[in-house]
mmCIF file of C-alpha atoms (C1' of nucleotides) in Angstrom:
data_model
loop_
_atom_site.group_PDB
_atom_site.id
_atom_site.type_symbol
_atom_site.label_atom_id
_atom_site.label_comp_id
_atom_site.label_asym_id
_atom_site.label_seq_id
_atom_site.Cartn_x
_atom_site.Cartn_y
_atom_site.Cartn_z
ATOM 1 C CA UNK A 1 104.502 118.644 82.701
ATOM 2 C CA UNK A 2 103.981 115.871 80.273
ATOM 3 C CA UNK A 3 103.543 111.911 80.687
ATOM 4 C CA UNK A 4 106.446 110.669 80.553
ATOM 5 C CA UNK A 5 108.211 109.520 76.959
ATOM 6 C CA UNK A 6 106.843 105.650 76.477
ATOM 7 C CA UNK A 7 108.938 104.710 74.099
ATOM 8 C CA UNK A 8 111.916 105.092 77.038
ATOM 9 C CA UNK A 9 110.151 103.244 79.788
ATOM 10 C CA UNK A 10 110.409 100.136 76.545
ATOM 11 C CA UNK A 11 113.774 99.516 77.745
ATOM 12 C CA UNK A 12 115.585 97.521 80.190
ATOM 13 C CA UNK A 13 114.377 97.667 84.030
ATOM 14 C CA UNK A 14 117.502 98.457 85.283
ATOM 15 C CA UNK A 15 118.345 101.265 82.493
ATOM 16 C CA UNK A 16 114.390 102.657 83.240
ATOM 17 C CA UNK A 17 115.030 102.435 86.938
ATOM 18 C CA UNK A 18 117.170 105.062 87.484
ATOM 19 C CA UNK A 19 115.648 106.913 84.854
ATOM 20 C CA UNK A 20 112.691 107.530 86.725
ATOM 21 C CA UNK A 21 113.897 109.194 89.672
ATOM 22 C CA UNK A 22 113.392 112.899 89.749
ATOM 23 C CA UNK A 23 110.353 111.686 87.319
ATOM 24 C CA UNK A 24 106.589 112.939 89.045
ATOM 25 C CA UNK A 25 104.109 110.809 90.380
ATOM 26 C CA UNK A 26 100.340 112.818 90.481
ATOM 27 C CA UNK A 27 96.637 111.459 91.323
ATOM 28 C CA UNK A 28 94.890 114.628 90.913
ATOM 29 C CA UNK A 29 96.700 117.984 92.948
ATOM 30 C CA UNK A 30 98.251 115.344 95.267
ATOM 31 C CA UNK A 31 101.863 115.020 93.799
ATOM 32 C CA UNK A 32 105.694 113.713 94.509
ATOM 33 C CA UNK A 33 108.738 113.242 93.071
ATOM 34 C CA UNK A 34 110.089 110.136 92.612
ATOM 35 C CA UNK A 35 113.219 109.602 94.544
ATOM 36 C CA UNK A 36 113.687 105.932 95.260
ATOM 37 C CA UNK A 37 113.023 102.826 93.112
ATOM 38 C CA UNK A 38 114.266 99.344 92.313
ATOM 39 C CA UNK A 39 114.179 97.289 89.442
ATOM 40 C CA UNK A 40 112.386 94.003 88.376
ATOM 41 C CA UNK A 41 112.669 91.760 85.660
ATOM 42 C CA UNK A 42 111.025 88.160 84.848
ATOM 43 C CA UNK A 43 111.556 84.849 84.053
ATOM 44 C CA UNK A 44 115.580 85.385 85.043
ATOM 45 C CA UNK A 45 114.707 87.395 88.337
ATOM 46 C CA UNK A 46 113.780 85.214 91.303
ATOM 47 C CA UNK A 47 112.920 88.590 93.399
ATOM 48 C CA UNK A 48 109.950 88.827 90.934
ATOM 49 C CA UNK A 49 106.706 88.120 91.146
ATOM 50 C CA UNK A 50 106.788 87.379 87.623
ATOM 51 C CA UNK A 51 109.385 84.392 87.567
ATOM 52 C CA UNK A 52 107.413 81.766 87.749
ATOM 53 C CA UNK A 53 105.208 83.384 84.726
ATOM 54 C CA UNK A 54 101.792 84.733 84.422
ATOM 55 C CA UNK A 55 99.182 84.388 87.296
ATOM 56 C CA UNK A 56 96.011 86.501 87.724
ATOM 57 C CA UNK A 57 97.790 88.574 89.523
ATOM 58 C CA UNK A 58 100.718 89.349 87.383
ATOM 59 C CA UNK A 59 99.109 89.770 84.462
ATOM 60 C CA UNK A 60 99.587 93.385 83.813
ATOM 61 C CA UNK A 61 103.602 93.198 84.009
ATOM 62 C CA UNK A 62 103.636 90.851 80.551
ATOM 63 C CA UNK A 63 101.158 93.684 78.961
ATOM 64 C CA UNK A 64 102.695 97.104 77.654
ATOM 65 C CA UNK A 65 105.163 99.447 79.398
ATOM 66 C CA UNK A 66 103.647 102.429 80.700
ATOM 67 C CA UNK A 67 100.775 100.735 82.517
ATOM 68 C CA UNK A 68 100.243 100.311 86.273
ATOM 69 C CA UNK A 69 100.864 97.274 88.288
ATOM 70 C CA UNK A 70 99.755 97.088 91.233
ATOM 71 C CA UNK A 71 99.364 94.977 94.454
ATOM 72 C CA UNK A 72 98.051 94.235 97.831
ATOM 73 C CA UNK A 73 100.538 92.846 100.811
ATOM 74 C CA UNK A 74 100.907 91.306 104.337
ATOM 75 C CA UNK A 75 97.292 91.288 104.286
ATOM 76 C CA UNK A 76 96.803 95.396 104.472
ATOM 77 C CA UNK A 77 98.877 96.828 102.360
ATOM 78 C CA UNK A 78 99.068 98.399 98.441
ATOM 79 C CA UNK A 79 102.229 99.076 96.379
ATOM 80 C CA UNK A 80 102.657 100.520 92.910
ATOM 81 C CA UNK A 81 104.887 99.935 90.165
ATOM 82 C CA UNK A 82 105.555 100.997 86.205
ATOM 83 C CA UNK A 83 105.675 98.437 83.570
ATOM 84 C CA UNK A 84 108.965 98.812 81.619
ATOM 85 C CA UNK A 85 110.678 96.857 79.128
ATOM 86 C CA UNK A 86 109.595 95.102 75.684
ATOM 87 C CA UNK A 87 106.544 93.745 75.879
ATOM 88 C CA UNK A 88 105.893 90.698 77.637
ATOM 89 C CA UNK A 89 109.325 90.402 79.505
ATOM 90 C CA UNK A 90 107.189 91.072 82.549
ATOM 91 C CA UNK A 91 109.382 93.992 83.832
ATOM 92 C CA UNK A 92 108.635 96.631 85.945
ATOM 93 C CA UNK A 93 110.294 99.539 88.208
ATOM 94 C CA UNK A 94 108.643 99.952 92.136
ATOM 95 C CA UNK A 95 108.579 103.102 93.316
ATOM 96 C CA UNK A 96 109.535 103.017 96.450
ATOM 97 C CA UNK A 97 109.731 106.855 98.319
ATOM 98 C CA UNK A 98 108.074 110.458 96.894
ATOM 99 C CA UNK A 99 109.610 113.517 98.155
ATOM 100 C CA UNK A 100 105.867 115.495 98.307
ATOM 101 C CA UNK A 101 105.105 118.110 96.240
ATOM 102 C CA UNK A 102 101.375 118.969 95.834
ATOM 103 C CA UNK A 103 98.742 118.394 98.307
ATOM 104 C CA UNK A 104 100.737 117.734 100.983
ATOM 105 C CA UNK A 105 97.753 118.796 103.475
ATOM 106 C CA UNK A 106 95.413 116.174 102.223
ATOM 107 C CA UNK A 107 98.994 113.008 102.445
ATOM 108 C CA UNK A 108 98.396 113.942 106.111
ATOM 109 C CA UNK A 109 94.966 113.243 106.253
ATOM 110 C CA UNK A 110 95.422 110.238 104.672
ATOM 111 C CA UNK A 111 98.119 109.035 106.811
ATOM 112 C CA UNK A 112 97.537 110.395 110.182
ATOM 113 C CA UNK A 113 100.002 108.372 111.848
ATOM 114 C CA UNK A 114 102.868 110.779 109.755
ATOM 115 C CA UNK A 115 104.172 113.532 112.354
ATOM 116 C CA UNK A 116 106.537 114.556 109.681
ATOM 117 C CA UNK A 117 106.735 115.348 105.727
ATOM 118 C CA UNK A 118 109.682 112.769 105.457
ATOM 119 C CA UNK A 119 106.845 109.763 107.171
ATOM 120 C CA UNK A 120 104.098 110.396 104.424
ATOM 121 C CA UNK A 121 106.122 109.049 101.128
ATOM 122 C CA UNK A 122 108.966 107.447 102.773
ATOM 123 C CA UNK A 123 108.091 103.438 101.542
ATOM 124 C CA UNK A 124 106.175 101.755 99.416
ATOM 125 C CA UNK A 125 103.254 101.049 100.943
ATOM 126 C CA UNK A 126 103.174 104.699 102.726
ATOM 127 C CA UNK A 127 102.984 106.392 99.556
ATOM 128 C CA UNK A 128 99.731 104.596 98.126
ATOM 129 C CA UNK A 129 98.408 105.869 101.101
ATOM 130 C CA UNK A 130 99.393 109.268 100.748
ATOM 131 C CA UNK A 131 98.418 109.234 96.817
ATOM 132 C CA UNK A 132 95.381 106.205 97.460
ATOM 133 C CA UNK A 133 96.399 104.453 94.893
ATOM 134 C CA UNK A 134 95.032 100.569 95.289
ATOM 135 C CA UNK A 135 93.888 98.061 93.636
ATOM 136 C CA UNK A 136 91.367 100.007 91.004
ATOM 137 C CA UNK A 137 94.545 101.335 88.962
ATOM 138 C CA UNK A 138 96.168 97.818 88.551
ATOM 139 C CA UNK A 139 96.272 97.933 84.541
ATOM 140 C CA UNK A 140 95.780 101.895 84.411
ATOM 141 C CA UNK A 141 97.783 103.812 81.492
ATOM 142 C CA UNK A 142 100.151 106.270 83.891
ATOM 143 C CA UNK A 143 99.307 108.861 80.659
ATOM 144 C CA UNK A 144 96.001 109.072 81.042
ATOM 145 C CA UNK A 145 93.985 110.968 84.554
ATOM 146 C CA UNK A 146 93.747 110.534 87.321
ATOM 147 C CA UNK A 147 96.861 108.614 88.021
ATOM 148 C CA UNK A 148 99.326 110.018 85.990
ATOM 149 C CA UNK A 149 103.690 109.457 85.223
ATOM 150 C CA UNK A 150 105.236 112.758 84.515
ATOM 151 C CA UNK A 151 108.230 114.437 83.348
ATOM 152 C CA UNK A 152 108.906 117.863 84.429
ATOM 153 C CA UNK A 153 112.090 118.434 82.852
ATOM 154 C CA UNK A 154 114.437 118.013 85.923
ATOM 155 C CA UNK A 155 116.935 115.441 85.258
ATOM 156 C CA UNK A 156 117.897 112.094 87.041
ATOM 157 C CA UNK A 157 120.588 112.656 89.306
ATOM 158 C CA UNK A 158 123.998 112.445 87.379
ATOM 159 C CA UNK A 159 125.253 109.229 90.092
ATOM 160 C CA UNK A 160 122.590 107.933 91.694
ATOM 161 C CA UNK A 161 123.261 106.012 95.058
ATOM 162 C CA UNK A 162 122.745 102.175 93.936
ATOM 163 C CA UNK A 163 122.010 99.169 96.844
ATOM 164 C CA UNK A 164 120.777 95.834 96.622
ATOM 165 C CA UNK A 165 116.798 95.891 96.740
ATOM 166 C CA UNK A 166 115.013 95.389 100.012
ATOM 167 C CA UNK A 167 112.557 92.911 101.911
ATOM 168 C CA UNK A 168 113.295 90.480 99.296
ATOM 169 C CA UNK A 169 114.456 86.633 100.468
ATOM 170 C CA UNK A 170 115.490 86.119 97.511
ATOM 171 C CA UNK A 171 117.633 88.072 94.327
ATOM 172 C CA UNK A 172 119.302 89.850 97.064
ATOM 173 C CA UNK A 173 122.515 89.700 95.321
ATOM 174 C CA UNK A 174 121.192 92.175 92.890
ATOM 175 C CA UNK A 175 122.233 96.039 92.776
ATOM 176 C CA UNK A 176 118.986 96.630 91.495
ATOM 177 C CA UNK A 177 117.559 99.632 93.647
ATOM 178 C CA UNK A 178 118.558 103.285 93.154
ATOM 179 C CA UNK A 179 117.647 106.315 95.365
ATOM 180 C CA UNK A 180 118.709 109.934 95.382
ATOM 181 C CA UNK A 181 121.677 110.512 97.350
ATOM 182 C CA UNK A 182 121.005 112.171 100.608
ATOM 183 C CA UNK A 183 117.446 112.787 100.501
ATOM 184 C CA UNK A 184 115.354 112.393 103.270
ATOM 185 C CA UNK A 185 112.558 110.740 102.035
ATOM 186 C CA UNK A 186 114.114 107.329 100.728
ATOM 187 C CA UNK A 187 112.578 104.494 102.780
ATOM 188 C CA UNK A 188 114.615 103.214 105.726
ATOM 189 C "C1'" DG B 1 120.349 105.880 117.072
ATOM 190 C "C1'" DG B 2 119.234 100.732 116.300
ATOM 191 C "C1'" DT B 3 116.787 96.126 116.410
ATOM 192 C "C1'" DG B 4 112.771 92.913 117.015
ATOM 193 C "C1'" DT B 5 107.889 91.676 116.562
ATOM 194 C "C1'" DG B 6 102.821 91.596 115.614
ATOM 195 C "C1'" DA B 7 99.227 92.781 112.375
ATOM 196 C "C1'" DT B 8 96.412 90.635 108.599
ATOM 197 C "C1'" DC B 9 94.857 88.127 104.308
ATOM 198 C "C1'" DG B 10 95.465 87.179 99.151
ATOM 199 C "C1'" DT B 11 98.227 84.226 96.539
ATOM 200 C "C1'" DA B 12 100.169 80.034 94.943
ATOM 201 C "C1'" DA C 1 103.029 79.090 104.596
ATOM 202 C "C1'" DC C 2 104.656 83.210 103.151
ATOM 203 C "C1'" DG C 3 105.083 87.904 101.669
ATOM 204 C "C1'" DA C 4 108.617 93.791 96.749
ATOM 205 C "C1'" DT C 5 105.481 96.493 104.588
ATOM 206 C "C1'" DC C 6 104.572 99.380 108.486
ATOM 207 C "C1'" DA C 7 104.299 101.006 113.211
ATOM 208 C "C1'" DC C 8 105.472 100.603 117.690
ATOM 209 C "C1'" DA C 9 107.908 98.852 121.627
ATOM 210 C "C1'" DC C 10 112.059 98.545 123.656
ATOM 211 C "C1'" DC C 11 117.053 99.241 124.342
ATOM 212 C "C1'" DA C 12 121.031 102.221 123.787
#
DNA sequence: GGTGTGATCGTA
DNA sequence: ACGATCACACCA
């Protein structure tokens, strides 16, 4: 298990996208594969928050690929994204769904409203829970601990399934999310 | 199985 | 005012 290669998350979002699936996602023994993600670019993507350029809060997506960015929601809610691209395009890949791996025990205590493995990774917002990742790892380098990006050698699936990205009012016209075919942790 | 709605608050 | 969401109610 190493972090994964930095010079490939450089490139474009929706060439690092579907990349990263089958790519691991660890804060400390609590672990999951990556299995659903969607792409976001900047000042030519209206689904982003970067379009309309650098805020406070956006900051870390026109910094370096490889880096955390992530953000709070409807008021309650956390979700966590990889910086990608050449620097200061403002790009970055969500991840979306984890298929658990590793401390699967303590996702459940964290989410005790998940009856099944399939409810603790299965959106966004679910799996910060699971891995409690908030607001203190906006900006963190995914090589270094406790949050970490990792490649354990297993491939991206050969043909991805490929969708336009969701919740979005906007830049729905955009194939820009990918998820593993058939598995039954991708979100909805 | 599917669809509709309330929660809750930072951001612009 | 709205959101890169979730959980639950309700209907089928």
């Amino acid at each position: 298990m190493i972090p994964v290669d930095r010079a490939a998350l450089g490139r474009d979002a929706r060439e690092v996208a579907p990349y990263l699936l089958n790519k691991v996602v660890g804060h400390g023994a609590v672990t999951g594969r990556i299995v659903e993600v969607e792409a976001y670019r900047g000042s030519d993507d209206p689904g982003s928050h970067a379009y309309r350029g650098p805020t406070p809060r956006t900051q870390v997506m026109f910094g370096s690929a490889g880096f955390a960015y992530v953000y709070f929601t409807y008021g309650m809610y956390w979700c966590m994204n990889v910086v990608v691209g050449p620097e200061g395009t403002a790009s970055a890949v969500l991840i979306r769904a984890l298929a658990p791996i590793g401390g699967i025990d303590t996702m459940f205590e964290r989410r005790p409203k998940a009856h099944k493995t399939k409810d603790l990774c299965s959106g966004p917002a679910k799996l910060c829970q699971a891995l409690d990742v908030d607001g203190r790892f906006d900006g963190h380098d995914l090589a270094e601990d406790p949050l970490l990006l990792l490649d354990d050698g297993t491939p991206p699936p050969a043909e991805p399934s490929v969708s336009a990205r969701i919740g979005l009012s906007r830049g729905l016209d955009l194939p820009w999310r990918w998820y593993v075919s058939g598995d039954p942790n991708v979100s909805r």
